[in-house]
mmCIF file of C-alpha atoms in Angstrom:
data_model
loop_
_atom_site.group_PDB
_atom_site.id
_atom_site.type_symbol
_atom_site.label_atom_id
_atom_site.label_comp_id
_atom_site.label_asym_id
_atom_site.label_seq_id
_atom_site.Cartn_x
_atom_site.Cartn_y
_atom_site.Cartn_z
ATOM 1 C CA ASP A 1 -8.457 -3.784 8.561
ATOM 2 C CA LEU A 2 -10.295 -6.297 10.750
ATOM 3 C CA ASP A 3 -11.965 -3.653 12.948
ATOM 4 C CA LYS A 4 -13.477 -1.976 9.893
ATOM 5 C CA ALA A 5 -14.799 -5.325 8.627
ATOM 6 C CA VAL A 6 -16.339 -6.096 12.044
ATOM 7 C CA LYS A 7 -18.070 -2.696 12.200
ATOM 8 C CA LYS A 8 -19.353 -3.095 8.647
ATOM 9 C CA VAL A 9 -20.786 -6.542 9.375
ATOM 10 C CA GLU A 10 -22.238 -5.478 12.742
ATOM 11 C CA THR A 11 -24.028 -2.619 10.970
ATOM 12 C CA THR A 12 -25.713 -5.239 8.796
ATOM 13 C CA PHE A 13 -27.157 -6.737 11.994
ATOM 14 C CA GLY A 14 -28.330 -3.451 13.500
ATOM 15 C CA GLY A 15 -25.118 -2.820 15.399
ATOM 16 C CA ARG A 16 -25.516 -5.923 17.563
ATOM 17 C CA PRO A 17 -22.292 -7.746 18.467
ATOM 18 C CA TYR A 18 -21.743 -11.362 17.464
ATOM 19 C CA GLU A 19 -22.693 -12.675 20.918
ATOM 20 C CA GLU A 20 -26.250 -11.288 20.639
ATOM 21 C CA LEU A 21 -27.017 -12.919 17.276
ATOM 22 C CA SER A 22 -29.213 -15.952 16.700
ATOM 23 C CA PRO A 23 -27.549 -19.132 15.387
ATOM 24 C CA ASP A 24 -28.757 -18.383 11.810
ATOM 25 C CA GLU A 25 -27.499 -14.804 12.046
ATOM 26 C CA LYS A 26 -24.138 -16.057 13.335
ATOM 27 C CA VAL A 27 -23.767 -18.213 10.208
ATOM 28 C CA ARG A 28 -24.538 -15.176 7.992
ATOM 29 C CA TYR A 29 -22.180 -13.037 10.112
ATOM 30 C CA GLU A 30 -19.308 -15.510 9.684
ATOM 31 C CA LYS A 31 -19.858 -15.702 5.918
ATOM 32 C CA LEU A 32 -19.872 -11.906 5.624
ATOM 33 C CA MET A 33 -16.704 -11.646 7.734
ATOM 34 C CA GLU A 34 -14.993 -14.259 5.581
ATOM 35 C CA LYS A 35 -16.015 -12.426 2.419
ATOM 36 C CA ASN A 36 -14.844 -9.016 3.709
ATOM 37 C CA THR A 37 -11.484 -10.226 5.017
ATOM 38 C CA ALA A 38 -10.838 -12.308 1.872
ATOM 39 C CA PHE A 39 -11.443 -9.235 -0.298
ATOM 40 C CA ALA A 40 -9.075 -7.122 1.784
ATOM 41 C CA GLU A 41 -6.335 -9.758 1.642
ATOM 42 C CA TRP A 42 -6.752 -10.307 -2.107
ATOM 43 C CA PHE A 43 -7.007 -6.602 -2.882
ATOM 44 C CA ILE A 44 -3.946 -5.674 -0.846
ATOM 45 C CA ALA A 45 -1.822 -8.399 -2.452
ATOM 46 C CA ASP A 46 -2.974 -7.376 -5.931
ATOM 47 C CA GLU A 47 -2.385 -3.662 -5.362
ATOM 48 C CA ARG A 48 1.031 -4.343 -3.864
ATOM 49 C CA LYS A 49 1.988 -6.163 -7.073
ATOM 50 C CA VAL A 50 0.673 -3.337 -9.276
ATOM 51 C CA ILE A 51 2.516 -0.680 -7.267
ATOM 52 C CA VAL A 52 5.808 -2.605 -7.326
ATOM 53 C CA ASP A 53 5.317 -3.042 -11.089
ATOM 54 C CA CYS A 54 4.890 0.740 -11.489
ATOM 55 C CA LEU A 55 8.014 1.420 -9.448
ATOM 56 C CA ARG A 56 10.052 -1.054 -11.491
ATOM 57 C CA ASN A 57 8.798 0.455 -14.741
ATOM 58 C CA ILE A 58 9.694 3.981 -13.603
ATOM 59 C CA THR A 59 13.188 2.829 -12.672
ATOM 60 C CA GLU A 60 13.639 0.982 -15.958
ATOM 61 C CA GLU A 61 12.454 3.893 -18.114
ATOM 62 C CA VAL A 62 14.652 6.405 -16.276
ATOM 63 C CA TYR A 63 17.655 4.063 -16.538
ATOM 64 C CA VAL A 64 17.150 3.485 -20.274
ATOM 65 C CA ALA A 65 16.574 7.178 -20.993
ATOM 66 C CA ASN A 66 19.668 8.101 -19.005
ATOM 67 C CA SER A 67 21.764 5.560 -20.901
ATOM 68 C CA ILE A 68 21.074 7.342 -24.207
ATOM 69 C CA TYR A 69 23.409 10.228 -24.949
ATOM 70 C CA PRO A 70 21.800 11.694 -28.068
ATOM 71 C CA THR A 71 24.086 12.446 -30.975
ATOM 72 C CA TYR A 72 21.374 11.957 -33.619
ATOM 73 C CA ARG A 73 17.804 13.199 -33.765
ATOM 74 C CA GLU A 74 16.475 9.619 -33.527
ATOM 75 C CA GLU A 75 18.374 9.057 -30.281
ATOM 76 C CA LEU A 76 16.915 12.248 -28.855
ATOM 77 C CA VAL A 77 13.424 11.077 -29.812
ATOM 78 C CA GLU A 78 14.040 7.655 -28.241
ATOM 79 C CA ARG A 79 15.326 9.252 -25.033
ATOM 80 C CA ARG A 80 12.234 11.485 -24.910
ATOM 81 C CA VAL A 81 9.951 8.444 -25.354
ATOM 82 C CA HIS A 82 11.518 6.777 -22.305
ATOM 83 C CA GLN A 83 11.250 9.990 -20.279
ATOM 84 C CA ASP A 84 7.571 10.250 -21.262
ATOM 85 C CA ARG A 85 6.972 6.637 -20.252
ATOM 86 C CA ALA A 86 8.557 7.289 -16.849
ATOM 87 C CA VAL A 87 6.241 10.274 -16.333
ATOM 88 C CA GLY A 88 3.287 8.137 -17.423
ATOM 89 C CA GLN A 89 4.187 5.437 -14.902
ATOM 90 C CA CYS A 90 4.362 8.098 -12.171
ATOM 91 C CA TYR A 91 0.813 9.142 -13.031
ATOM 92 C CA ARG A 92 -0.240 5.480 -13.050
ATOM 93 C CA LEU A 93 1.292 5.077 -9.580
ATOM 94 C CA THR A 94 -0.626 8.134 -8.362
ATOM 95 C CA GLN A 95 -3.872 6.668 -9.692
ATOM 96 C CA GLU A 96 -3.240 3.300 -8.022
ATOM 97 C CA LEU A 97 -2.586 4.948 -4.664
ATOM 98 C CA GLN A 98 -5.775 6.995 -5.072
ATOM 99 C CA TYR A 99 -7.680 3.777 -5.791
ATOM 100 C CA VAL A 100 -6.288 2.184 -2.622
ATOM 101 C CA ILE A 101 -7.268 5.241 -0.554
ATOM 102 C CA GLU A 102 -10.815 5.125 -1.916
ATOM 103 C CA THR A 103 -11.189 1.353 -1.476
ATOM 104 C CA LEU A 104 -9.516 0.523 1.838
ATOM 105 C CA PRO A 105 -9.882 2.110 5.270
ATOM 106 C CA VAL A 106 -6.499 3.817 5.368
ATOM 107 C CA ASP A 107 -5.159 7.040 6.834
ATOM 108 C CA VAL A 108 -5.118 9.459 3.900
ATOM 109 C CA ASN A 109 -2.447 11.591 5.584
ATOM 110 C CA LYS A 110 0.058 8.726 5.343
ATOM 111 C CA TYR A 111 -0.452 8.633 1.589
ATOM 112 C CA LEU A 112 -0.138 12.391 1.092
ATOM 113 C CA ARG A 113 3.628 12.318 1.564
ATOM 114 C CA PHE A 114 3.876 9.614 -1.116
ATOM 115 C CA ALA A 115 1.761 11.720 -3.465
ATOM 116 C CA GLU A 116 4.093 14.659 -2.837
ATOM 117 C CA MET A 117 7.156 12.501 -3.524
ATOM 118 C CA ILE A 118 5.635 11.219 -6.778
ATOM 119 C CA GLN A 119 4.825 14.781 -7.844
ATOM 120 C CA THR A 120 8.433 15.781 -7.102
ATOM 121 C CA GLU A 121 9.606 12.914 -9.329
ATOM 122 C CA ILE A 122 7.262 14.041 -12.110
ATOM 123 C CA ASN A 123 8.582 17.594 -11.838
ATOM 124 C CA LEU A 124 12.186 16.354 -11.980
ATOM 125 C CA LEU A 125 11.460 14.220 -15.047
ATOM 126 C CA LYS A 126 9.735 17.114 -16.792
ATOM 127 C CA GLY A 127 12.681 19.366 -15.940
ATOM 128 C CA TRP A 128 15.027 16.771 -17.410
ATOM 129 C CA ARG A 129 12.992 16.662 -20.612
ATOM 130 C CA LYS A 130 13.083 20.451 -20.791
ATOM 131 C CA SER A 131 16.853 20.515 -20.302
ATOM 132 C CA ASP A 132 17.180 18.111 -23.232
ATOM 133 C CA ASN A 133 16.097 20.948 -25.514
ATOM 134 C CA LYS A 134 19.782 21.975 -25.587
ATOM 135 C CA PHE A 135 20.476 18.688 -27.406
ATOM 136 C CA LYS A 136 17.684 19.466 -29.825
ATOM 137 C CA SER A 137 19.127 22.911 -30.572
ATOM 138 C CA ALA A 138 22.657 21.541 -30.921
ATOM 139 C CA LEU A 139 21.460 18.809 -33.295
ATOM 140 C CA GLN A 140 19.600 21.321 -35.444
ATOM 141 C CA GLU A 141 22.675 23.536 -35.632
ATOM 142 C CA GLY A 142 24.891 20.565 -36.408
ATOM 143 C CA ASN A 143 27.061 21.048 -33.307
ATOM 144 C CA LEU A 144 26.779 17.437 -32.187
#
């Protein structure tokens, strides 16, 4: 956010706006502004990539787990591994969003709905894992 960067840099110069600075201070001001905006641009691009990566991994793990219909114990274990990985990626996504909130000047309230949606996904995945216990029981009894 450019306004946040300007306020941060102006604070460095005692709250004086750019127009009131000496020529040497203006050079320092411009370098600080360049540094702050470059970080924001780099950080946002990097975090966007990480978040998209998390989302793709969640989708992949759910898809793979869902494609396994367990008829053997090993298949049930493999399905559970993919479910666990999907849950893990949801937690990773939560951590990345928390990192963004702590690092950038963003409205936390906008991110709360995403956190709630991620928690809903985690709950659904955990419920799915729990429902798979019927496969485990059926396998142990030899009904599958």
